[in-house]
mmCIF file of C-alpha atoms in Angstrom:
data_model
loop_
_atom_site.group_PDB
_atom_site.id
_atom_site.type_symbol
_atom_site.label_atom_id
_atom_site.label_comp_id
_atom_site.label_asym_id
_atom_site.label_seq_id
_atom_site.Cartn_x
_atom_site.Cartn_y
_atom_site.Cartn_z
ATOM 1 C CA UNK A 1 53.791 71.275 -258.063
ATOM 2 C CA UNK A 2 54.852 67.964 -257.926
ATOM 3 C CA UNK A 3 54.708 65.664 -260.750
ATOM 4 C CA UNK A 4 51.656 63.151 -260.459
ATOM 5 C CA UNK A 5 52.008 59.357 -260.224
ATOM 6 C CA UNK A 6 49.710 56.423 -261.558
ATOM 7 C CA UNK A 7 48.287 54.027 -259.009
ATOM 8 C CA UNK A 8 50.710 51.727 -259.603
ATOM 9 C CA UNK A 9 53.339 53.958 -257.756
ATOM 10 C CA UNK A 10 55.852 54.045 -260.958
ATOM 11 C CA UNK A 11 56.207 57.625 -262.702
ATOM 12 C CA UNK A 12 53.376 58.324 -264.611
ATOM 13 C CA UNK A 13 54.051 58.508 -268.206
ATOM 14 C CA UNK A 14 50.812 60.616 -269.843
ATOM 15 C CA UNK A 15 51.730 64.149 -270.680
ATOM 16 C CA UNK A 16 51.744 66.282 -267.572
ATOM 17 C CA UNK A 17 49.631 68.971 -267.636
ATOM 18 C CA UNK A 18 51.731 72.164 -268.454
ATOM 19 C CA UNK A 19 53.127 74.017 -265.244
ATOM 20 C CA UNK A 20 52.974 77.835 -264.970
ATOM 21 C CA UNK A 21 56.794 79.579 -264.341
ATOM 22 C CA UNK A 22 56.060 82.878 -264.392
ATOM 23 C CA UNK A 23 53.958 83.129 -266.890
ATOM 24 C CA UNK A 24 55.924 80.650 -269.592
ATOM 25 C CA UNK A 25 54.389 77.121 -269.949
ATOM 26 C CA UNK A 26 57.187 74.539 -269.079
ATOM 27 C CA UNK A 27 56.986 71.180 -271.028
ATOM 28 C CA UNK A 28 57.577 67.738 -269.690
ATOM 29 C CA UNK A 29 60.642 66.677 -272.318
ATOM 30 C CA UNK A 30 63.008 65.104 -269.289
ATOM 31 C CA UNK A 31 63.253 61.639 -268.232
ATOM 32 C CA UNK A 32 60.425 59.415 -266.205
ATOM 33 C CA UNK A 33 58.551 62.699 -266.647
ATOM 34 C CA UNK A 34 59.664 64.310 -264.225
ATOM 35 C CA UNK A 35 60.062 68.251 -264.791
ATOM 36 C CA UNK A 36 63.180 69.950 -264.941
ATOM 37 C CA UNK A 37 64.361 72.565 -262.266
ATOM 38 C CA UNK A 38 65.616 75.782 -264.247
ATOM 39 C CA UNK A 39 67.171 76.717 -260.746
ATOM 40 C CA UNK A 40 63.795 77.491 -259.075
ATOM 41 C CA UNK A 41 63.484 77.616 -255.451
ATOM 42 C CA UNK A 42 60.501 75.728 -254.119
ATOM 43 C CA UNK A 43 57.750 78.094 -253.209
ATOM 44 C CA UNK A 44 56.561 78.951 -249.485
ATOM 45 C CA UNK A 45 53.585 77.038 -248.208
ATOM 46 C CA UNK A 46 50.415 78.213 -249.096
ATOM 47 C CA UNK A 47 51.541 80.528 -252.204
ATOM 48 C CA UNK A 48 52.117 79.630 -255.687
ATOM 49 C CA UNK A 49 54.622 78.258 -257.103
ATOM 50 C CA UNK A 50 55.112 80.818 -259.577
ATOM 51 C CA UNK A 51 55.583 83.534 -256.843
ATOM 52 C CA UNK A 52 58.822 81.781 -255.161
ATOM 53 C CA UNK A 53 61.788 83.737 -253.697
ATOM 54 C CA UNK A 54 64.457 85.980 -256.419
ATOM 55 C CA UNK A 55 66.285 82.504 -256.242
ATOM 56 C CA UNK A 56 63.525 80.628 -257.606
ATOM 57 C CA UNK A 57 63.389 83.503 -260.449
ATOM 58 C CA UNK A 58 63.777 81.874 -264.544
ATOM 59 C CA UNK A 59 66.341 82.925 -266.417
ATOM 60 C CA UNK A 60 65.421 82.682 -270.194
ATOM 61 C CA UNK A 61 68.800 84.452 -271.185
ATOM 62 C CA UNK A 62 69.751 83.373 -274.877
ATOM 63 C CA UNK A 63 66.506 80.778 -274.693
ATOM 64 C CA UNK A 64 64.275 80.698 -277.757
ATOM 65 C CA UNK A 65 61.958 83.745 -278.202
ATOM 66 C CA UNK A 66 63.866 85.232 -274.415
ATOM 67 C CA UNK A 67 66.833 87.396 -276.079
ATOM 68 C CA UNK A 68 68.566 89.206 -273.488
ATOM 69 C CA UNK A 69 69.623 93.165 -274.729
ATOM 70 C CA UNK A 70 72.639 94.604 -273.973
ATOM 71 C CA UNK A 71 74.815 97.571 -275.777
ATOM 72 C CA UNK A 72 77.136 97.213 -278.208
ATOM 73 C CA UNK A 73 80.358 96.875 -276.407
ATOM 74 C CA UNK A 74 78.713 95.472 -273.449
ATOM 75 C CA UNK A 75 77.848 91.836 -274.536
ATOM 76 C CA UNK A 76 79.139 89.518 -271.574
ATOM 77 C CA UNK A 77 81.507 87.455 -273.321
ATOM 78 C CA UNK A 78 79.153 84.365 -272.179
ATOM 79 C CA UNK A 79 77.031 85.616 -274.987
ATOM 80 C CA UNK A 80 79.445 86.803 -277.553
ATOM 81 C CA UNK A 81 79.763 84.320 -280.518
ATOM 82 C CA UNK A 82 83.243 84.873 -280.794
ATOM 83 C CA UNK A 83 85.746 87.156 -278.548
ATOM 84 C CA UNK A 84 85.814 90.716 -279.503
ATOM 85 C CA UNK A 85 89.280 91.746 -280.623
ATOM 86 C CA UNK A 86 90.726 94.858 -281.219
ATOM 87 C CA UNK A 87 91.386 95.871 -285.038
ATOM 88 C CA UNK A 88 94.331 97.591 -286.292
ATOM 89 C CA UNK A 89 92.321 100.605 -286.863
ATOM 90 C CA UNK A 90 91.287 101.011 -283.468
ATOM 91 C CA UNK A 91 95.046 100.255 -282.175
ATOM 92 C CA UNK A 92 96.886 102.568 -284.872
ATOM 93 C CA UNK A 93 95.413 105.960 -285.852
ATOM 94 C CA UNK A 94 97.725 106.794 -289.458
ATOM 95 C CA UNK A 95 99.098 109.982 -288.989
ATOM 96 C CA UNK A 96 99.948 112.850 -291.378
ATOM 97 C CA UNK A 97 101.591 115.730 -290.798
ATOM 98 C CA UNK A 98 100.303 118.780 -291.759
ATOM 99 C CA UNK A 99 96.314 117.001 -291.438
ATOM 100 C CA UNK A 100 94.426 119.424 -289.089
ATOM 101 C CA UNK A 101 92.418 116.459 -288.043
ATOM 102 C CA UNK A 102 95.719 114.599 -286.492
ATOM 103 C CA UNK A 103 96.753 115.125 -283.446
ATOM 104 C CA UNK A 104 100.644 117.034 -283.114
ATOM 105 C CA UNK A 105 103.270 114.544 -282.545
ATOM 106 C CA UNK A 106 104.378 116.239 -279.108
ATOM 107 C CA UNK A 107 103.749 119.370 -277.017
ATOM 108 C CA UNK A 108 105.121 122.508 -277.996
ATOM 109 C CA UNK A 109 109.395 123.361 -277.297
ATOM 110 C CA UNK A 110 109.930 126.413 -275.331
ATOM 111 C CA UNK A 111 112.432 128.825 -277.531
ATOM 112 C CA UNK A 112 115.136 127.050 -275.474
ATOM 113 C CA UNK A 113 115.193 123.274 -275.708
ATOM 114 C CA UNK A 114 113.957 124.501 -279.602
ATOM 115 C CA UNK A 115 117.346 126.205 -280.005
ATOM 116 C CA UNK A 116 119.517 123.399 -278.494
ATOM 117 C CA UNK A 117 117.336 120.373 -279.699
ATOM 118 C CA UNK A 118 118.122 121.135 -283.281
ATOM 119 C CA UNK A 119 121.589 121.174 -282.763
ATOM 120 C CA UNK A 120 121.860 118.410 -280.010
ATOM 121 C CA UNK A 121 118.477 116.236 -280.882
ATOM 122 C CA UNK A 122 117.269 117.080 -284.180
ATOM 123 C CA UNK A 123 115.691 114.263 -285.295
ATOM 124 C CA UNK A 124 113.222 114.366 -282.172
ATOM 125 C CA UNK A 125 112.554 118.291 -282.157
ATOM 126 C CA UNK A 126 112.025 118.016 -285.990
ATOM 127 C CA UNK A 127 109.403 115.256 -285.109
ATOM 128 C CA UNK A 128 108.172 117.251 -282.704
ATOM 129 C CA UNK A 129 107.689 120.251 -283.731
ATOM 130 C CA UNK A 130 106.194 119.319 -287.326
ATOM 131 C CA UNK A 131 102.508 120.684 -286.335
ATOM 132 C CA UNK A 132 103.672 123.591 -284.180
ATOM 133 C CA UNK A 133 104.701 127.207 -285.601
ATOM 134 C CA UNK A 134 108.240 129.003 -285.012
ATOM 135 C CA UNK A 135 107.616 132.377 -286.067
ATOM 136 C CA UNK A 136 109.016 133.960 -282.730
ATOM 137 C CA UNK A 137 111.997 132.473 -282.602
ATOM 138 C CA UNK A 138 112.330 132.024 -286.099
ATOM 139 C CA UNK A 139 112.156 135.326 -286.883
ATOM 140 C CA UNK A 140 114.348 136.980 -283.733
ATOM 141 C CA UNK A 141 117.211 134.533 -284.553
ATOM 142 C CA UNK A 142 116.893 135.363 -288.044
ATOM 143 C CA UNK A 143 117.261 139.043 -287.796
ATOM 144 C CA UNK A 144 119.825 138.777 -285.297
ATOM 145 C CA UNK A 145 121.820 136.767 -287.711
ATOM 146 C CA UNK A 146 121.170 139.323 -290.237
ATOM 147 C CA UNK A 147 122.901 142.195 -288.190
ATOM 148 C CA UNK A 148 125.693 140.073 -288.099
ATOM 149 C CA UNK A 149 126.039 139.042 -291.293
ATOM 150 C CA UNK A 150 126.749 142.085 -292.974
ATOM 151 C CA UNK A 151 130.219 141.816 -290.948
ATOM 152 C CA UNK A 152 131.078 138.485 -291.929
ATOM 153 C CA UNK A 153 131.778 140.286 -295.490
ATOM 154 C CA UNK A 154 135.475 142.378 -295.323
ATOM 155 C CA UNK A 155 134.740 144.803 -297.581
ATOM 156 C CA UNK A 156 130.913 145.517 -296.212
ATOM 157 C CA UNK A 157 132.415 145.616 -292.649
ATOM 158 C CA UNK A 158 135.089 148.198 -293.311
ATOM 159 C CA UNK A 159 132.663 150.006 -295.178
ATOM 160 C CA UNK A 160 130.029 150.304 -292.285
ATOM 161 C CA UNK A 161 132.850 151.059 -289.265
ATOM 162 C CA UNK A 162 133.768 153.993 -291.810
ATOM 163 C CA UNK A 163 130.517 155.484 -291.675
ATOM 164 C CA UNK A 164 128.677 157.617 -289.615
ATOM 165 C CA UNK A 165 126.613 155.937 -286.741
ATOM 166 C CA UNK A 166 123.432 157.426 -288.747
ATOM 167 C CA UNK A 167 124.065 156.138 -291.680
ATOM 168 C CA UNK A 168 125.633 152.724 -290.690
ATOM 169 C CA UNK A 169 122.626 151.333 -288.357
ATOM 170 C CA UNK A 170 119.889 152.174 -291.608
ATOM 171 C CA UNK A 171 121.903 149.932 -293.789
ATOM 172 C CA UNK A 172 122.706 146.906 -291.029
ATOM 173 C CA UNK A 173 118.789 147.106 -290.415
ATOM 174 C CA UNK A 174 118.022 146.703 -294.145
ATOM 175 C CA UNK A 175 120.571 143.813 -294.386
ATOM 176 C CA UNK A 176 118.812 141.677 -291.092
ATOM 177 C CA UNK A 177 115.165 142.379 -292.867
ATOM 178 C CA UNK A 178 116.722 141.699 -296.616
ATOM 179 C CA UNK A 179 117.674 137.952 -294.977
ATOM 180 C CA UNK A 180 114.321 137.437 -293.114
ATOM 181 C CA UNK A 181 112.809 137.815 -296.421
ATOM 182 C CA UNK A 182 115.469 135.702 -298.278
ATOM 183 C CA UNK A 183 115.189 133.402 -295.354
ATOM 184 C CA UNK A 184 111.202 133.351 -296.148
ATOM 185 C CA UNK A 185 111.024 132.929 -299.556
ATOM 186 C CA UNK A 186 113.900 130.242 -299.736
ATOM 187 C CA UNK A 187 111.744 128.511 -296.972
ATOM 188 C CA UNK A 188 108.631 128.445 -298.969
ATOM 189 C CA UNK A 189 110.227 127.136 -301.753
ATOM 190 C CA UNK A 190 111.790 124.066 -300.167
ATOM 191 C CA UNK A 191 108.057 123.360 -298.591
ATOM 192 C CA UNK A 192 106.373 123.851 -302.061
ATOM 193 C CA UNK A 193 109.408 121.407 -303.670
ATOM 194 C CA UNK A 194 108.354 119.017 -300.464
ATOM 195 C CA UNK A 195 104.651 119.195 -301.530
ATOM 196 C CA UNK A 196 105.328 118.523 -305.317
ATOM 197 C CA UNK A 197 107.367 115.309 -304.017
ATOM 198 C CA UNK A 198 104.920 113.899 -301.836
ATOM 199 C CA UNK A 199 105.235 115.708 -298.777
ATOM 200 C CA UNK A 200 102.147 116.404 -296.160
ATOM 201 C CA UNK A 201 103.782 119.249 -293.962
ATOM 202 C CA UNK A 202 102.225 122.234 -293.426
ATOM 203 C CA UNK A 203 103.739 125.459 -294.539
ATOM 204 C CA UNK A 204 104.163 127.384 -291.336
ATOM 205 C CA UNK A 205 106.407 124.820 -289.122
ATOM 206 C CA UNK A 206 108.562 123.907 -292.475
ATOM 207 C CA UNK A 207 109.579 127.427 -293.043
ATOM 208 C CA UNK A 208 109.906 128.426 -289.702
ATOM 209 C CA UNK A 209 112.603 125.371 -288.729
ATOM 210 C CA UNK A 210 114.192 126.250 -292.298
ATOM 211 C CA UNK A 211 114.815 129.351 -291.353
ATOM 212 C CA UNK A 212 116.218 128.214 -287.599
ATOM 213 C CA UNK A 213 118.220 125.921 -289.364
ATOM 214 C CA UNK A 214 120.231 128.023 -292.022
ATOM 215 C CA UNK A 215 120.623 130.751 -289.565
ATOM 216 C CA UNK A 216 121.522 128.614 -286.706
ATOM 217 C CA UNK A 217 124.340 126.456 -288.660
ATOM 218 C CA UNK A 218 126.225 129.844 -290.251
ATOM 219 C CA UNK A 219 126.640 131.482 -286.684
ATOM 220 C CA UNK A 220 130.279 129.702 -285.842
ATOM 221 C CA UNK A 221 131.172 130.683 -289.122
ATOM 222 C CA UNK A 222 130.134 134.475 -288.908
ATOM 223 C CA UNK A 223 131.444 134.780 -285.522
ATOM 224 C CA UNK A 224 135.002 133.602 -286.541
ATOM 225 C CA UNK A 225 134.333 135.576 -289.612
ATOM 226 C CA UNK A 226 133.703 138.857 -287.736
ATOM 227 C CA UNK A 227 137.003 138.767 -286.151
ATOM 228 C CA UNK A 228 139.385 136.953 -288.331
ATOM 229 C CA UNK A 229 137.855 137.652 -291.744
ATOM 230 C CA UNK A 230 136.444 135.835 -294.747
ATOM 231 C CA UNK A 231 139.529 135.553 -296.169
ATOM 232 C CA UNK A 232 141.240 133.460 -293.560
ATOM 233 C CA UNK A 233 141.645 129.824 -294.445
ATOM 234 C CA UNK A 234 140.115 128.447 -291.325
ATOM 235 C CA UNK A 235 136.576 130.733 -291.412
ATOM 236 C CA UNK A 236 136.724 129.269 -295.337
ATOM 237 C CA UNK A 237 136.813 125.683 -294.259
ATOM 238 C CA UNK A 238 134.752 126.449 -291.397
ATOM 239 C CA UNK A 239 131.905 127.792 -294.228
ATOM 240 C CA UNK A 240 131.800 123.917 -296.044
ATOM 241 C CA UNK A 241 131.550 122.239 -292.942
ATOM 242 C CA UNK A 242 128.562 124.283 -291.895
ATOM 243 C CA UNK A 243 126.902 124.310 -295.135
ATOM 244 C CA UNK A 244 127.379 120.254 -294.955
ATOM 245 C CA UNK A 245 125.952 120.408 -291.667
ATOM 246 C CA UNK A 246 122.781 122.314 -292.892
ATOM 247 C CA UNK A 247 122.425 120.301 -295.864
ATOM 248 C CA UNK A 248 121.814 117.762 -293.242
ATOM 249 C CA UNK A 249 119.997 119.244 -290.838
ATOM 250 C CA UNK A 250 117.340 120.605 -293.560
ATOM 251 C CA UNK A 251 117.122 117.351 -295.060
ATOM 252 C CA UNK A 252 116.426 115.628 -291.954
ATOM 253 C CA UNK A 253 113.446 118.407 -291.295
ATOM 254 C CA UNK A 254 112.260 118.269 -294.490
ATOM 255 C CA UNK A 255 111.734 114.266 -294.175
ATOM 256 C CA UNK A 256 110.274 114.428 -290.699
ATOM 257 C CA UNK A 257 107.833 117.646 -291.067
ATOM 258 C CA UNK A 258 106.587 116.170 -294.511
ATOM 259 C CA UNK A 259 106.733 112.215 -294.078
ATOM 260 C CA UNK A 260 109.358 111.548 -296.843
ATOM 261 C CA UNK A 261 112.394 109.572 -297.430
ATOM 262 C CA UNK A 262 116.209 111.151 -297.255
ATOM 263 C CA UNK A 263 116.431 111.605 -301.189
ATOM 264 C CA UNK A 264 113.244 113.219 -301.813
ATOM 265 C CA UNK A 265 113.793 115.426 -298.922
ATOM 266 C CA UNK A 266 117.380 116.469 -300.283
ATOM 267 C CA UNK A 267 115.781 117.259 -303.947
ATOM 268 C CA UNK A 268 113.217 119.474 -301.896
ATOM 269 C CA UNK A 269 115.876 121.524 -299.923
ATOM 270 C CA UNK A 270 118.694 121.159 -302.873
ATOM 271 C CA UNK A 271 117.100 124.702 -304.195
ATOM 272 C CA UNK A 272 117.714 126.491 -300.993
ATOM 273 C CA UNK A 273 120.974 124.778 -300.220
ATOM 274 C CA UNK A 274 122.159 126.194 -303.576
ATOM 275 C CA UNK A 275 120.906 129.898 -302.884
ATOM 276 C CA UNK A 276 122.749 129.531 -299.305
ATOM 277 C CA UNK A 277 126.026 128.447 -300.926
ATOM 278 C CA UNK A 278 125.799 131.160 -303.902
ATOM 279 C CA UNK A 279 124.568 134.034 -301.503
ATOM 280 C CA UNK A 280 126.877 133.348 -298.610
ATOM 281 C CA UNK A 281 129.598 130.661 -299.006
ATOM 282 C CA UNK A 282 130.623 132.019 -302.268
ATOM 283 C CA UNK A 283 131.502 135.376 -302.213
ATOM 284 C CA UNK A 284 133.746 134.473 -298.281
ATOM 285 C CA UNK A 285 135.741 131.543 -300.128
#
């Protein structure tokens, strides 16, 4: 509907009556009175106005009393008072280890790259394997070092290859299960030390790497030891650079598995470096 004109042919300036756009009355507030547009396409002949084409259909997005709803999340960013950005809680989830409800810092290590990564990369498979239990190979390596160890000793060793086969394999047995459960107990202790200081690791994955660890580091020594013996001076100054090299290894597991810094995690594994050095460093040197 066009607006109406006075006789005089200028625009009219009384109030135009109010014009119907679907539904919402439209008031005359532009210049020379004539009505504004709102993007409407003109009607076809002989129809309303009000029923024009989809062109000609208002759009009272963000108008007075016409709120357009959307989800939260979906807002076009036409409509969004200020640009959503991303907070530092939704970009970095704090981690703990040990916390059942955080993810594990990295798939699980077959028993190989487990082996080899703590001697080659032990700061990653430490990292790694934080949230993820050794007891297999933990516990295999453990009493394998434990049949061996019982050689390592001169006077042990001559005392087993003078006995009977019956009576020799009994005692070797008892020696590899006597340092799975020195290897346990001397694990739990560090982890309990870790907790007192601090730590967040669980119990299963600290014990399991301590145990990796301390067996893993003495094997050069006990194989030189098996054939040379304890007294010779190289197997002796073989047995401090291994124990130096586990003092570093467990310290550097202890800090990764429980989230703490290098001299907290040496107080935590001093106890079990101690017991290592009394129990088998000692008595060889």
């Amino acid at each position: 509907m066009a607006g109406s004109r006075n006789e005089s042919g200028r625009d009219g300036d009384v109030q135009q009556p109010h014009q119907q756009y679907g539904g919402y009355p439209q008031q005359n507030t532009s210049p020379g009175g004539q009505q504004p547009h709102h993007g409407f396409a003109p009607a076809a002949e002989g129809e309303p106005e009000y029923f024009g084409s989809a062109a000609s259909t208002p759009s009272y997005d963000n108008s007075p009393g016409h709120t357009r709803a959307f989800s939260i999340g979906d807002a076009p960013d036409a409509y969004a008072p200020y640009p959503p950005q991303a907070t530092q809680q939704d970009q970095v989830a704090t981690y703990r280890a040990g916390h059942t409800t955080a993810p594990p810092a990295g798939p699980r290590l077959g028993w190989k790259p487990l082996l080899s990564g703590i001697v080659m990369r032990p700061s990653a498979t430490f990292w790694q394997m934080r949230d993820h239990q050794v007891w297999g190979p933990a516990l295999i390596v453990t009493f394998l070092y434990g049949l061996l160890a019982v050689f390592g000793f001169d006077s042990a060793r001559e005392d087993i290859l003078d006995a009977t086969l019956s009576n020799s394999v009994p005692w070797v047995v008892c020696t590899a299960i006597a340092v799975i459960l020195c290897g346990l107990m001397l694990g739990a202790v560090t982890n309990a030390l870790a907790r007192q200081l601090g730590g967040a690791g669980a119990w299963a994955p600290t014990v399991g790497l301590a145990m990796l660890v301390t067996s893993l580091t003495d094997a050069p020594r006990l194989a030189f030891a098996v054939f040379l013996g304890s007294a010779n001076s190289f197997v002796q100054f073989l047995g401090w650079a291994t124990w130096i090299g586990c003092a570093f290894l467990l310290t550097s597991m202890v800090s990764k598995s429980h989230d703490l810094p290098w001299p907290k995690a040496l107080g935590a594994a001093s106890i079990q470096l101690i017991a290592l050095l009394v129990l088998f460093k000692l008595p060889v040197i």
